[in-house]
Amino acid sequence: MYPAELVKPMREDLTKVGFEELHTAEAVDAALAKEGTTLVVVNSVCGCAAANARPGARMSLQNAKKPDHIVTVFAGVDREAVDAARGYMIPFPPSSPSMALFKDGELVHMLERHHIEGRPAELIAENLVDAYNDHC
């Protein structure tokens, strides 16, 4: 578990643009039970989350079509919420950072760490925008 003061700015990187933090399994279940589309970002302290994942997620929200709901869980901090979110992402193996788009609770698009690491934020945003245009 990472100290709260260490992850605070990393959390705020997403919450300042409207992402709702989920801290429990019940909160994850409730978020994914909502109608419409939901983007779940599994946040992380790693460098690729700071350089690529979080900026890519933020940039993607500039698109005309975007998810109805945007939420985040933090790997290494909110274990219960992360485990619950990853349960919805099966058959994909756990990875962080990662991003998943759900439509009416069904997984419709997944970005695993290997899709994020080493790729520029703009490419990640473009990938998400394509998913939004197809599903939102």
Coordinates of C-alpha atoms in Angstrom, one line a residue:
M1 CA 0.0 0.0 0.0
Y2 CA 1.3 3.4 -0.9
P3 CA 1.0 6.4 1.5
A4 CA -1.9 8.7 0.9
E5 CA 0.3 11.7 0.5
L6 CA 2.3 10.0 -2.3
V7 CA -0.8 9.1 -4.4
K8 CA -2.8 12.3 -3.7
P9 CA -1.4 14.2 -6.8
M10 CA -1.8 11.1 -8.9
R11 CA -5.4 10.7 -7.9
E12 CA -6.1 14.5 -8.5
D13 CA -4.7 14.1 -12.0
L14 CA -7.9 12.4 -12.8
T15 CA -10.4 13.7 -10.3
K16 CA -9.8 17.3 -11.3
V17 CA -11.3 16.5 -14.7
G18 CA -14.3 14.7 -13.3
F19 CA -13.3 11.1 -12.6
E20 CA -15.1 9.6 -9.6
E21 CA -12.8 7.7 -7.2
L22 CA -14.1 4.2 -6.2
H23 CA -12.7 2.8 -3.0
T24 CA -14.9 -0.3 -2.4
A25 CA -16.2 -3.3 -4.3
E26 CA -19.7 -2.0 -3.7
A27 CA -18.9 1.3 -5.3
V28 CA -17.5 -0.5 -8.3
D29 CA -20.6 -2.7 -8.6
A30 CA -22.8 0.4 -8.4
A31 CA -20.8 2.3 -11.0
L32 CA -20.9 -0.6 -13.5
A33 CA -24.6 -1.2 -12.8
K34 CA -25.5 2.2 -14.2
E35 CA -27.0 2.5 -17.7
G36 CA -24.8 3.9 -20.5
T37 CA -21.1 3.9 -20.9
T38 CA -18.5 3.9 -18.1
L39 CA -14.8 4.3 -18.5
V40 CA -12.8 2.7 -15.7
V41 CA -9.2 3.8 -15.3
V42 CA -7.0 1.6 -13.1
N43 CA -4.6 4.2 -11.9
S44 CA -1.0 3.5 -10.9
V45 CA 2.1 5.1 -9.5
C46 CA 4.3 3.9 -12.4
G47 CA 5.9 6.2 -14.9
C48 CA 3.7 5.0 -17.8
A49 CA 0.6 6.1 -15.8
A50 CA 2.0 9.6 -15.3
A51 CA 3.5 10.0 -18.8
N52 CA 0.9 8.2 -20.9
A53 CA -2.2 6.8 -19.2
R54 CA -3.5 9.7 -17.2
P55 CA -2.8 12.3 -19.8
G56 CA -4.3 10.0 -22.5
A57 CA -7.4 9.5 -20.5
R58 CA -7.8 13.2 -19.9
M59 CA -7.2 14.1 -23.6
S60 CA -9.8 11.5 -24.7
L61 CA -12.5 13.4 -22.9
Q62 CA -12.1 16.3 -25.4
N63 CA -14.0 14.2 -27.9
A64 CA -17.6 15.1 -28.9
K65 CA -18.7 11.5 -27.9
K66 CA -17.5 10.4 -24.5
P67 CA -18.6 8.0 -21.7
D68 CA -21.6 8.8 -19.6
H69 CA -19.6 8.0 -16.5
I70 CA -15.8 8.1 -15.7
V71 CA -14.4 6.4 -12.7
T72 CA -11.1 5.4 -11.3
V73 CA -9.6 2.9 -8.9
F74 CA -6.0 3.0 -7.7
A75 CA -3.8 -0.1 -7.8
G76 CA -1.7 -0.6 -4.7
V77 CA -4.1 1.6 -2.7
D78 CA -7.7 0.6 -3.1
R79 CA -7.3 -3.1 -3.2
E80 CA -10.9 -4.1 -2.8
A81 CA -12.1 -1.7 -5.5
V82 CA -9.3 -2.7 -7.9
D83 CA -10.0 -6.4 -7.4
A84 CA -13.7 -5.8 -8.0
A85 CA -13.0 -3.8 -11.2
R86 CA -10.6 -6.4 -12.5
G87 CA -13.3 -9.0 -11.9
Y88 CA -15.4 -7.2 -14.5
M89 CA -12.4 -7.1 -16.9
I90 CA -12.0 -10.9 -17.2
P91 CA -10.7 -12.5 -19.5
F92 CA -8.0 -9.9 -19.5
P93 CA -5.2 -10.4 -16.9
P94 CA -4.7 -7.8 -14.2
S95 CA -2.5 -4.9 -15.2
S96 CA -2.0 -1.4 -14.1
P97 CA -2.4 1.1 -15.5
S98 CA -5.3 -0.1 -17.6
M99 CA -8.5 1.3 -19.0
A100 CA -11.8 -0.4 -19.7
L101 CA -14.9 0.9 -21.4
F102 CA -18.2 -0.7 -20.4
K103 CA -21.6 -0.3 -22.0
D104 CA -24.6 -1.2 -19.8
G105 CA -22.2 -3.1 -17.6
E106 CA -20.6 -5.1 -20.4
L107 CA -16.9 -4.8 -21.3
V108 CA -16.7 -3.4 -24.8
H109 CA -13.1 -2.1 -25.0
M110 CA -9.9 -2.8 -23.1
L111 CA -6.5 -1.1 -22.9
E112 CA -4.0 -3.2 -21.0
R113 CA -0.6 -2.0 -19.7
H114 CA 1.2 -3.3 -22.8
H115 CA -1.1 -1.0 -24.9
I116 CA -0.1 2.0 -22.8
E117 CA 3.5 1.5 -21.8
G118 CA 5.9 3.2 -24.3
R119 CA 3.1 4.8 -26.3
P120 CA 2.4 8.5 -26.3
A121 CA -0.6 9.9 -24.6
E122 CA -2.0 11.1 -27.9
L123 CA -2.1 7.6 -29.2
I124 CA -3.8 6.3 -26.1
A125 CA -6.4 9.1 -26.4
E126 CA -6.9 8.3 -30.0
N127 CA -7.5 4.6 -29.1
L128 CA -10.1 5.6 -26.5
V129 CA -11.8 8.2 -28.8
D130 CA -12.2 5.4 -31.4
A131 CA -13.9 3.3 -28.7
Y132 CA -16.1 6.2 -27.7
N133 CA -17.2 6.9 -31.3
D134 CA -18.1 3.2 -31.6
H135 CA -19.9 2.7 -28.3
C136 CA -21.0 6.0 -26.8

